[in-house]
Amino acid sequence: MDANLKDFILMLADNNMILGQRLGEWCGHGPVLEQDIALTNIALDLIGEARTYYQYLAEKEGKAEDDYPMLRSERAFKNVLLVEQPNGHWGQTIVRQFLFDCWHYFHLEAMVESKDATLAAIAEKSIKEARYHLTFSGEWMIRLGDGTEESHEKMQASLNDLMPFFDEMFDPASYEVACINQQISPDLSSIHSKAIAKVQSVVSEATLDLPTDYFARKGGKTGLHSEYLGHILSEMQYLQRAYPGATW
Amino acid sequence: MSPNYSLEANFQNRIDNEEKIEPRDWMPDAYRKTLVRQISQHAHSEIVGMLPEGNWISRAPSLRRKLALLAKIQDEAGHGLYLYSAAETLGTSRSEMIDLLHAGKAKYSSIFNYPALSWADMGTIGWLVDGAAIVNQVALTRTSFGPYSRAMVRICKEESFHQRQGFDILYTMSQGTEAQKEMVQDAVNRWWWPSLMMFGPTDKDSPNSAQSVKWKIKRLSNDELRQKFIDMTVPQAAVLGVTLPDPNIKFNEKTGHYDFGEINWEEFYQVIAGNGPCNKERLAARIKAHEAGQWVRDAATAYAEKQQQKKSISVA
């Protein structure tokens, strides 16, 4: 398989995988039962989507789907820095989710036209879920931004903290450029326009201020991660690493 | 009907005729109280029961298992929701019930005060704990209170799926490496006796049972349910190739049931009294989630009120 295509698929897979893993930490600890269920639902969708990408790679490379999430080390992961950020409080999780959903939804919308038929089919299937995620996180942005004084402050602080991780999703890594040239990946600037318009409209309805003066953080897409990822992987990969070759 | 035919006699008559009691029907206060206690305890068990399994989501050994575990725990949250709703039809709100749990005044199934120490525990909880829950809940589908009975019908379908899933985890491991087989045996050793305790004290020590049976809230006694579970489970243990940690388990030709050894009731009462391995952690986790979520619930309420005001202004 073409190395650029492989890295591109890994980026898509790892984004969903790591965010799904993070959301799984909430299960049983949500602020109210209904929202516990809703967040677990999103985790299920994201890990489910990640799994379809890993299966695609596994089939092409004659490996097992679990080899990718369970047996690669930190530097081989291609997810953006945003998704590995800690859950924090519910509001931080919502802001992280909303920023991700703005990329995820519009990216999938464009991926439906990908020249890679498998990726296009995965996008077709996943976009319905991503649309629901965006509605969910957008509604919570507004509810908490325009809720109480306390919730407003918490949301503003979370937005300020996480906005620096937004741009990475739209800044093409070298493997993406190659895939853009082959029309496997969409052009990211048009997705950025749609995503930022959505961010602006929701942030404004949430009565929050969109930070613009920040230093954009990047590196995850090319394997340069925060310290958080190592801890995520040591939990996630524990059994596969401790008992090599076992079937579960 | 005689003019002094009392409400209470009429109520018992309906129960005896296998009619379901619905929330708006007249019922004795004690019947209502017993049901709120039992259904809320059941709901709390679903919610607290999410914790030992939640402990393994991040470490599930494959994506398939991780998705199945997440979905299972999500089902438990859903069961909690139906059950709280069923109890709410009797006039007690969900938040009142949750406050009682956090104050240590409402109970939940003691089984969840045991720790989940290895991946085999995910299989064993499914196989034994859900297995025991099913035996109990299948009997409850015939309980006299309509909303509880209907919630049970729905819950039982999902629980049997969970139980098969648990069995499948153990079966896969039992076909695997020596280390995996040891994990399975160790998990079964730890969960077997607590699973038997899930049915509660023996009939002679269960003071609530007689009235509950008369009202058909309970359809079978603790000992009858426990025996059913043991009879169902012993042959399954043989398929898994595990030894149940009770040398006295033996098929009794005369009774047609399996005999079994003495349950350590001292341990049961200690765990109920709050001295189990994880009582403090379980309750602390629930209280922490609830308190950390307070600002979120407040904000949601404030936002909804603002929207309501906007609506009424625009209507005016």
Coordinates of C-alpha atoms in Angstrom, one line a residue:
Chain A
M1 CA 0.0 0.0 0.0
D2 CA 1.2 3.5 -0.8
A3 CA 2.9 5.0 2.3
N4 CA 1.1 8.3 2.0
L5 CA -2.3 6.7 1.8
K6 CA -1.5 4.5 4.7
D7 CA -0.5 7.4 6.9
F8 CA -3.6 9.3 5.8
I9 CA -5.8 6.4 6.9
L10 CA -3.9 6.0 10.1
M11 CA -4.5 9.7 10.9
L12 CA -8.3 9.3 10.3
A13 CA -8.3 6.1 12.4
D14 CA -6.2 7.4 15.2
N15 CA -8.2 10.6 15.6
N16 CA -11.4 8.6 16.1
M17 CA -9.7 6.0 18.2
I18 CA -8.0 8.3 20.7
L19 CA -11.0 10.5 21.1
G20 CA -13.2 7.4 21.6
Q21 CA -10.8 6.1 24.2
R22 CA -10.9 9.5 26.0
L23 CA -14.7 9.6 26.0
G24 CA -14.8 6.0 27.3
E25 CA -13.3 7.4 30.5
W26 CA -16.5 9.2 31.2
C27 CA -18.7 6.1 31.2
G28 CA -20.3 5.9 34.6
H29 CA -19.1 9.3 35.7
G30 CA -21.3 11.7 33.7
P31 CA -23.1 14.7 35.2
V32 CA -26.5 13.1 34.6
L33 CA -27.5 9.6 33.4
E34 CA -28.9 10.8 30.0
Q35 CA -25.6 12.5 29.1
D36 CA -23.6 9.6 30.3
I37 CA -25.4 7.5 27.8
A38 CA -25.1 10.2 25.0
L39 CA -21.3 10.4 25.5
T40 CA -20.9 6.7 25.5
N41 CA -22.9 6.6 22.3
I42 CA -20.4 9.0 20.7
A43 CA -17.5 6.9 22.0
L44 CA -19.1 3.8 20.4
D45 CA -19.5 5.6 17.0
L46 CA -15.9 6.9 17.0
I47 CA -14.3 3.6 17.9
G48 CA -16.6 1.9 15.4
E49 CA -15.4 4.3 12.7
A50 CA -11.7 3.8 13.7
R51 CA -12.2 0.1 13.5
T52 CA -13.4 0.3 9.9
Y53 CA -10.2 2.2 8.9
Y54 CA -8.0 -0.3 10.8
Q55 CA -9.8 -3.2 9.1
Y56 CA -9.2 -1.6 5.7
L57 CA -5.5 -1.4 6.5
A58 CA -5.4 -4.9 7.9
E59 CA -6.9 -6.3 4.8
K60 CA -4.4 -4.5 2.6
E61 CA -1.4 -5.5 4.7
G62 CA -2.5 -9.0 5.8
K63 CA -2.5 -8.0 9.5
A64 CA -5.1 -8.0 12.2
E65 CA -7.2 -4.8 13.0
D66 CA -6.0 -4.7 16.6
D67 CA -2.4 -4.6 15.5
Y68 CA -2.8 -1.0 14.7
P69 CA -4.3 0.4 17.9
M70 CA -2.7 -2.1 20.2
L71 CA 0.9 -2.6 19.0
R72 CA 2.1 0.7 17.6
S73 CA 4.1 3.1 19.8
E74 CA 3.5 6.8 20.5
R75 CA 5.5 8.2 17.5
A76 CA 3.6 6.0 15.0
F77 CA 0.2 7.4 16.1
K78 CA -1.0 10.2 13.7
N79 CA -3.9 11.7 15.6
V80 CA -4.1 15.4 16.1
L81 CA -3.1 16.8 19.5
L82 CA -6.7 17.9 20.3
V83 CA -8.1 14.4 20.8
E84 CA -5.4 13.4 23.3
Q85 CA -6.1 16.3 25.6
P86 CA -7.5 15.2 29.0
N87 CA -11.3 15.2 29.6
G88 CA -11.1 17.8 32.3
H89 CA -14.6 18.8 33.4
W90 CA -17.7 18.2 31.3
G91 CA -17.4 21.6 29.7
Q92 CA -13.8 20.9 28.6
T93 CA -14.9 17.6 27.1
I94 CA -17.8 19.4 25.3
V95 CA -15.5 22.1 23.8
R96 CA -13.0 19.4 22.7
Q97 CA -15.8 17.4 21.1
F98 CA -17.3 20.4 19.4
L99 CA -14.0 21.5 17.8
F100 CA -13.4 18.0 16.7
D101 CA -16.9 17.5 15.4
C102 CA -16.6 20.7 13.3
W103 CA -13.6 19.1 11.5
H104 CA -15.0 15.6 11.5
Y105 CA -18.4 16.4 10.0
F106 CA -17.2 18.6 7.2
H107 CA -14.2 16.4 6.5
L108 CA -16.5 13.4 6.1
E109 CA -18.9 15.3 4.0
A110 CA -16.1 15.9 1.5
M111 CA -14.6 12.4 1.9
V112 CA -17.8 11.0 0.4
E113 CA -16.3 12.2 -2.9
S114 CA -12.9 10.6 -2.3
K115 CA -11.3 8.7 -5.2
D116 CA -10.6 5.9 -2.7
A117 CA -13.9 3.9 -2.9
T118 CA -13.4 2.3 0.6
L119 CA -12.8 5.6 2.3
A120 CA -15.7 7.2 0.5
A121 CA -18.0 4.3 1.7
I122 CA -16.8 4.7 5.3
A123 CA -17.5 8.4 5.1
E124 CA -21.0 7.8 3.7
K125 CA -21.7 5.5 6.7
S126 CA -20.1 7.7 9.3
I127 CA -21.4 11.1 8.3
K128 CA -24.9 10.4 9.9
E129 CA -23.3 9.8 13.2
A130 CA -21.0 12.8 12.9
R131 CA -23.9 15.0 12.1
Y132 CA -25.6 13.9 15.4
H133 CA -22.3 14.5 17.3
L134 CA -22.1 18.0 16.0
T135 CA -25.7 18.7 16.9
F136 CA -25.1 17.3 20.4
S137 CA -21.9 19.1 21.1
G138 CA -23.1 22.4 19.5
E139 CA -26.2 22.3 21.7
W140 CA -24.2 21.8 24.8
M141 CA -21.8 24.6 23.9
I142 CA -24.8 27.0 23.7
R143 CA -26.5 25.6 26.8
L144 CA -23.4 25.9 29.0
G145 CA -22.1 29.1 27.4
D146 CA -25.4 30.8 27.9
G147 CA -26.4 29.0 31.1
T148 CA -25.1 30.4 34.4
E149 CA -22.3 32.8 35.1
E150 CA -20.2 29.9 36.4
S151 CA -20.9 27.7 33.3
H152 CA -20.1 30.7 31.0
E153 CA -16.8 31.3 32.7
K154 CA -15.9 27.6 32.6
M155 CA -16.7 27.4 28.9
Q156 CA -14.8 30.5 28.0
A157 CA -11.7 29.2 29.8
S158 CA -12.0 25.8 28.1
L159 CA -12.4 27.4 24.7
N160 CA -9.3 29.6 25.3
D161 CA -7.4 26.5 26.3
L162 CA -8.5 24.3 23.4
M163 CA -8.7 26.7 20.5
P164 CA -4.9 26.5 19.9
F165 CA -5.5 22.8 18.9
F166 CA -8.1 23.6 16.3
D167 CA -5.8 24.6 13.4
E168 CA -3.8 21.4 13.2
M169 CA -6.8 19.6 11.8
F170 CA -6.8 21.9 8.7
D171 CA -3.0 22.1 8.2
P172 CA -2.1 19.3 5.8
A173 CA 0.7 16.9 6.7
S174 CA 2.9 15.9 3.8
Y175 CA 1.0 12.6 3.4
E176 CA -2.2 14.6 3.2
V177 CA -0.8 16.8 0.5
A178 CA 0.0 13.7 -1.5
C179 CA -3.5 12.4 -1.0
I180 CA -5.1 15.8 -1.8
N181 CA -3.2 15.7 -5.1
Q182 CA -4.7 12.3 -5.8
Q183 CA -8.1 13.5 -4.8
I184 CA -8.2 10.9 -2.0
S185 CA -8.3 13.6 0.6
P186 CA -10.3 16.8 0.2
D187 CA -8.7 20.2 0.0
L188 CA -8.5 21.3 3.7
S189 CA -8.9 25.0 3.1
S190 CA -12.5 24.7 2.0
I191 CA -13.3 22.5 5.0
H192 CA -11.6 25.0 7.3
S193 CA -14.0 27.7 5.9
K194 CA -17.1 25.7 6.7
A195 CA -15.8 24.5 10.1
I196 CA -14.8 28.0 11.3
A197 CA -18.1 29.4 10.2
K198 CA -19.8 26.8 12.2
V199 CA -17.6 27.5 15.2
Q200 CA -18.2 31.2 15.0
S201 CA -22.0 30.8 14.8
V202 CA -22.2 28.4 17.7
V203 CA -19.7 30.4 19.8
S204 CA -21.7 33.6 19.2
E205 CA -25.0 31.9 20.1
A206 CA -23.3 30.6 23.2
T207 CA -22.5 34.2 24.1
L208 CA -18.7 33.3 24.2
D209 CA -15.8 35.1 22.6
L210 CA -13.8 33.2 20.0
P211 CA -10.1 33.6 20.8
T212 CA -8.1 34.6 17.8
D213 CA -4.8 35.6 19.3
Y214 CA -3.2 32.2 20.1
F215 CA -0.3 30.2 19.1
A216 CA -1.5 27.2 17.1
R217 CA -0.2 23.8 18.5
K218 CA 0.6 21.1 16.0
G219 CA 2.7 17.9 15.7
G220 CA 0.3 15.0 16.4
K221 CA -0.4 14.3 12.7
T222 CA 3.3 13.6 12.1
G223 CA 3.7 11.6 15.3
L224 CA 5.0 14.4 17.6
H225 CA 2.6 14.1 20.6
S226 CA 2.0 15.5 24.0
E227 CA 3.0 13.5 27.1
Y228 CA -0.7 12.4 27.4
L229 CA -0.6 10.0 24.6
G230 CA 1.9 7.7 26.2
H231 CA -0.4 7.2 29.2
I232 CA -3.4 6.6 27.0
L233 CA -1.5 3.9 25.1
S234 CA -0.1 2.3 28.2
E235 CA -3.6 1.6 29.4
M236 CA -5.1 0.8 26.0
Q237 CA -2.4 -1.6 25.0
Y238 CA -1.7 -3.2 28.4
L239 CA -3.2 -6.6 27.8
Q240 CA -1.9 -7.0 24.2
R241 CA 1.6 -6.0 25.3
A242 CA 1.7 -8.0 28.5
Y243 CA 0.4 -11.2 26.9
P244 CA 1.8 -11.2 23.3
G245 CA -0.1 -13.3 20.8
A246 CA -3.0 -14.2 23.1
T247 CA -6.5 -14.3 21.7
W248 CA -9.2 -12.5 23.7
Chain B
M1 CA -69.9 -6.9 46.7
S2 CA -70.6 -6.2 50.3
P3 CA -70.6 -2.5 51.3
N4 CA -67.8 -2.9 53.8
Y5 CA -65.6 -4.7 51.3
S6 CA -62.4 -2.9 52.1
L7 CA -60.0 -1.3 49.7
E8 CA -57.3 -3.6 51.0
A9 CA -59.2 -6.8 50.5
N10 CA -60.1 -5.6 47.0
F11 CA -56.4 -4.9 46.3
Q12 CA -55.4 -8.4 47.5
N13 CA -58.2 -9.9 45.4
R14 CA -56.9 -8.3 42.3
I15 CA -53.4 -9.5 43.1
D16 CA -54.7 -13.0 43.7
N17 CA -56.4 -12.8 40.3
E18 CA -53.1 -12.0 38.7
E19 CA -54.2 -8.5 37.7
K20 CA -51.4 -5.9 37.3
I21 CA -51.4 -2.9 39.7
E22 CA -51.0 0.4 37.9
P23 CA -49.6 3.6 39.3
R24 CA -53.0 5.3 39.6
D25 CA -54.7 2.4 41.3
W26 CA -55.3 2.4 45.0
M27 CA -52.5 0.5 46.9
P28 CA -51.6 0.0 50.6
D29 CA -48.9 2.5 51.7
A30 CA -46.6 -0.4 52.7
Y31 CA -46.9 -1.9 49.1
R32 CA -45.9 1.5 47.7
K33 CA -43.0 1.8 50.1
T34 CA -41.7 -1.7 49.5
L35 CA -41.8 -1.1 45.8
V36 CA -40.0 2.2 45.9
R37 CA -37.4 0.7 48.1
Q38 CA -37.0 -2.4 45.8
I39 CA -37.1 -0.6 42.4
S40 CA -34.8 2.2 43.5
Q41 CA -32.4 -0.3 45.0
H42 CA -32.5 -2.1 41.7
A43 CA -31.9 1.1 39.7
H44 CA -29.0 2.1 42.0
S45 CA -27.5 -1.4 41.4
E46 CA -27.5 -0.7 37.6
I47 CA -25.8 2.6 38.1
V48 CA -23.2 1.5 40.7
G49 CA -22.8 -1.7 38.6
M50 CA -21.4 0.4 35.8
L51 CA -18.3 1.2 37.9
P52 CA -16.5 -2.2 38.2
E53 CA -16.9 -2.8 34.4
G54 CA -16.1 0.8 33.6
N55 CA -12.8 0.2 35.3
W56 CA -11.8 -2.0 32.2
I57 CA -13.1 0.1 29.3
S58 CA -9.7 1.8 28.7
R59 CA -7.9 -1.6 29.0
A60 CA -10.2 -3.9 26.9
P61 CA -7.9 -6.2 24.9
S62 CA -9.4 -5.7 21.5
L63 CA -11.6 -3.1 19.7
R64 CA -14.4 -5.7 19.4
R65 CA -14.3 -6.3 23.2
K66 CA -14.1 -2.6 24.0
L67 CA -17.1 -1.8 21.9
A68 CA -19.1 -4.6 23.4
L69 CA -18.1 -3.6 26.9
L70 CA -19.0 0.1 26.3
A71 CA -22.4 -1.0 24.8
K72 CA -23.1 -3.2 27.8
I73 CA -22.4 -0.5 30.3
Q74 CA -24.5 1.8 28.3
D75 CA -27.3 -0.7 28.5
E76 CA -27.0 -0.7 32.3
A77 CA -27.3 3.1 32.3
G78 CA -30.5 2.6 30.2
H79 CA -31.8 0.0 32.7
G80 CA -31.2 2.5 35.5
L81 CA -33.3 5.0 33.6
Y82 CA -36.2 2.7 33.0
L83 CA -36.1 1.6 36.7
Y84 CA -36.0 5.2 38.0
S85 CA -38.9 6.0 35.8
A86 CA -40.8 3.0 37.1
A87 CA -40.2 4.1 40.7
E88 CA -41.1 7.7 39.8
T89 CA -44.6 6.5 38.9
L90 CA -45.0 5.8 42.6
G91 CA -44.4 9.4 43.5
T92 CA -40.7 9.5 44.5
S93 CA -38.5 11.6 42.2
R94 CA -35.2 10.4 40.7
S95 CA -33.2 13.1 42.6
E96 CA -34.8 12.0 45.9
M97 CA -33.8 8.5 45.3
I98 CA -30.2 9.5 44.3
D99 CA -29.9 11.6 47.4
L100 CA -30.8 8.7 49.5
L101 CA -28.2 6.6 47.8
H102 CA -25.5 9.2 48.3
A103 CA -26.5 9.6 52.0
G104 CA -26.0 5.9 52.4
K105 CA -29.6 5.4 53.2
A106 CA -30.5 3.4 50.1
K107 CA -28.8 0.1 49.2
Y108 CA -27.6 -1.4 46.0
S109 CA -26.6 -4.9 45.2
S110 CA -23.6 -5.8 47.4
I111 CA -21.9 -7.7 44.5
F112 CA -20.7 -4.4 43.1
N113 CA -18.6 -3.8 46.2
Y114 CA -16.2 -6.4 45.0
P115 CA -13.2 -5.3 42.8
A116 CA -12.8 -6.2 39.1
L117 CA -9.2 -7.2 39.0
S118 CA -8.5 -8.8 35.6
W119 CA -10.0 -9.0 32.2
A120 CA -11.5 -12.4 33.1
D121 CA -13.6 -10.5 35.6
M122 CA -15.4 -8.9 32.7
G123 CA -16.4 -12.3 31.5
T124 CA -17.2 -13.6 35.0
I125 CA -19.4 -10.6 35.9
G126 CA -21.3 -11.2 32.6
W127 CA -21.6 -15.0 33.2
L128 CA -22.2 -15.2 37.0
V129 CA -23.5 -11.7 38.1
D130 CA -25.7 -11.1 35.1
G131 CA -26.6 -14.8 35.2
A132 CA -27.8 -14.4 38.8
A133 CA -29.6 -11.1 37.9
I134 CA -31.4 -12.8 35.1
V135 CA -32.8 -15.6 37.3
N136 CA -34.0 -12.9 39.7
Q137 CA -35.4 -10.6 36.9
V138 CA -37.1 -13.3 34.9
A139 CA -39.2 -14.0 38.1
L140 CA -39.8 -10.3 38.4
T141 CA -41.4 -10.0 34.9
R142 CA -44.4 -11.5 36.6
T143 CA -44.3 -9.1 39.5
S144 CA -47.6 -7.5 40.4
F145 CA -46.7 -3.8 39.8
G146 CA -47.2 -3.1 36.0
P147 CA -44.4 -0.6 35.3
Y148 CA -41.9 -2.8 37.2
S149 CA -42.9 -5.9 35.4
R150 CA -42.8 -4.2 32.0
A151 CA -39.3 -2.7 32.7
M152 CA -38.2 -6.2 33.6
V153 CA -39.3 -7.7 30.3
R154 CA -37.2 -5.2 28.4
I155 CA -34.2 -5.5 30.7
C156 CA -34.2 -9.4 30.6
K157 CA -33.7 -9.4 26.9
E158 CA -30.6 -7.3 27.1
E159 CA -29.3 -9.1 30.2
S160 CA -29.4 -12.5 28.5
F161 CA -27.3 -11.0 25.7
H162 CA -24.8 -9.7 28.3
Q163 CA -24.6 -13.1 29.9
R164 CA -23.8 -14.8 26.6
Q165 CA -21.2 -12.1 25.9
G166 CA -19.6 -12.7 29.3
F167 CA -19.6 -16.5 28.8
D168 CA -18.0 -15.9 25.4
I169 CA -15.1 -13.8 26.9
L170 CA -14.5 -16.7 29.4
Y171 CA -14.8 -19.4 26.7
T172 CA -12.3 -17.6 24.5
M173 CA -9.9 -17.2 27.4
S174 CA -10.4 -20.8 28.5
Q175 CA -9.2 -22.0 25.0
G176 CA -6.1 -19.7 25.3
T177 CA -2.8 -19.6 27.1
E178 CA -2.1 -21.0 30.6
A179 CA -2.0 -17.4 31.9
Q180 CA -5.5 -16.8 30.5
K181 CA -6.8 -20.0 32.0
E182 CA -5.4 -19.0 35.4
M183 CA -7.1 -15.6 35.1
V184 CA -10.4 -17.3 34.4
Q185 CA -10.2 -19.7 37.3
D186 CA -9.1 -16.9 39.7
A187 CA -12.0 -14.7 38.6
V188 CA -14.5 -17.5 39.1
N189 CA -13.1 -18.3 42.5
R190 CA -13.6 -14.7 43.6
W191 CA -17.0 -14.1 42.1
W192 CA -18.8 -17.4 42.8
W193 CA -19.8 -17.0 46.4
P194 CA -20.7 -13.3 46.1
S195 CA -22.9 -14.2 43.2
L196 CA -24.8 -16.7 45.4
M197 CA -25.2 -14.0 48.0
M198 CA -27.0 -11.8 45.4
F199 CA -30.2 -13.7 46.1
G200 CA -30.2 -12.4 49.7
P201 CA -30.4 -14.2 53.0
T202 CA -31.9 -17.7 53.3
D203 CA -35.7 -17.8 53.6
K204 CA -35.7 -18.3 57.3
D205 CA -33.6 -15.1 57.7
S206 CA -35.5 -13.0 55.2
P207 CA -38.2 -11.1 57.1
N208 CA -39.5 -9.1 54.2
S209 CA -40.1 -12.0 52.0
A210 CA -43.5 -13.3 53.2
Q211 CA -45.4 -10.1 52.7
S212 CA -43.7 -9.5 49.3
V213 CA -44.7 -13.0 48.2
K214 CA -48.3 -12.4 49.3
W215 CA -48.4 -9.2 47.3
K216 CA -46.7 -11.0 44.4
I217 CA -43.9 -8.4 44.3
K218 CA -41.7 -11.4 44.8
R219 CA -42.7 -14.5 42.9
L220 CA -40.1 -17.0 44.2
S221 CA -38.2 -17.1 47.5
N222 CA -34.5 -16.2 47.8
D223 CA -33.6 -19.9 48.3
E224 CA -35.7 -21.0 45.3
L225 CA -34.0 -18.4 43.1
R226 CA -30.5 -19.3 44.3
Q227 CA -31.1 -23.0 43.6
K228 CA -32.3 -22.2 40.1
F229 CA -29.1 -20.3 39.5
I230 CA -26.9 -23.0 40.8
D231 CA -28.7 -25.7 38.7
M232 CA -28.3 -23.6 35.6
T233 CA -24.7 -22.6 36.2
V234 CA -23.0 -25.8 37.3
P235 CA -23.2 -27.5 33.8
Q236 CA -21.9 -24.2 32.2
A237 CA -18.9 -24.3 34.4
A238 CA -18.1 -27.8 33.0
V239 CA -18.2 -26.4 29.5
L240 CA -15.7 -23.7 30.5
G241 CA -13.5 -26.3 32.2
V242 CA -13.5 -24.3 35.5
T243 CA -13.8 -25.6 39.0
L244 CA -16.4 -23.9 41.2
P245 CA -14.8 -23.1 44.6
D246 CA -17.2 -25.3 46.5
P247 CA -16.3 -29.0 47.2
N248 CA -19.8 -29.7 48.3
I249 CA -21.5 -29.1 44.9
K250 CA -23.0 -32.4 43.9
F251 CA -26.1 -33.5 41.9
N252 CA -28.7 -34.9 44.3
E253 CA -30.7 -37.6 42.5
K254 CA -33.4 -37.4 45.1
T255 CA -34.2 -33.7 44.8
G256 CA -33.1 -33.3 41.2
H257 CA -31.0 -30.3 42.2
Y258 CA -27.4 -29.6 43.0
D259 CA -26.5 -29.6 46.7
F260 CA -24.0 -26.9 47.7
G261 CA -21.9 -25.8 50.7
E262 CA -22.6 -23.3 53.4
I263 CA -22.5 -19.6 52.3
N264 CA -20.4 -17.3 54.5
W265 CA -23.2 -15.1 55.8
E266 CA -20.9 -13.2 58.0
E267 CA -19.1 -11.9 54.8
F268 CA -22.5 -11.0 53.3
Y269 CA -23.6 -8.9 56.3
Q270 CA -20.2 -7.2 56.6
V271 CA -20.4 -6.1 52.9
I272 CA -23.9 -4.9 53.4
A273 CA -22.8 -3.0 56.5
G274 CA -20.3 -1.1 54.3
N275 CA -17.1 -3.2 55.0
G276 CA -16.7 -4.8 51.6
P277 CA -13.6 -4.3 49.5
C278 CA -15.0 -1.4 47.4
N279 CA -18.0 0.1 49.3
K280 CA -16.3 3.4 50.0
E281 CA -14.8 3.7 46.5
R282 CA -18.1 3.0 44.8
L283 CA -20.1 5.5 46.7
A284 CA -17.4 8.1 46.5
A285 CA -17.3 7.7 42.7
R286 CA -21.0 8.3 42.5
I287 CA -21.0 11.3 44.8
K288 CA -18.0 12.8 42.9
A289 CA -19.8 12.4 39.5
H290 CA -22.9 13.9 41.0
E291 CA -21.2 16.9 42.6
A292 CA -18.9 17.5 39.7
G293 CA -22.0 17.6 37.5
Q294 CA -23.9 20.1 39.6
W295 CA -22.8 23.2 37.6
V296 CA -23.8 21.4 34.4
R297 CA -27.3 20.6 35.6
D298 CA -27.7 24.1 37.0
A299 CA -26.6 25.6 33.7
A300 CA -29.0 23.4 31.7
T301 CA -31.8 24.5 34.0
A302 CA -30.9 28.1 33.7
Y303 CA -30.6 27.9 29.9
A304 CA -34.0 26.2 29.7
E305 CA -35.6 28.9 31.8
K306 CA -34.1 31.6 29.7
Q307 CA -35.5 30.0 26.6
Q308 CA -38.9 29.7 28.2
Q309 CA -38.9 33.4 29.1
K310 CA -37.9 34.3 25.5
K311 CA -40.8 32.2 24.2
S312 CA -43.3 33.8 26.6
I313 CA -42.1 37.3 25.7
S314 CA -42.4 36.6 22.0
V315 CA -45.9 35.2 22.5
A316 CA -46.9 38.3 24.5

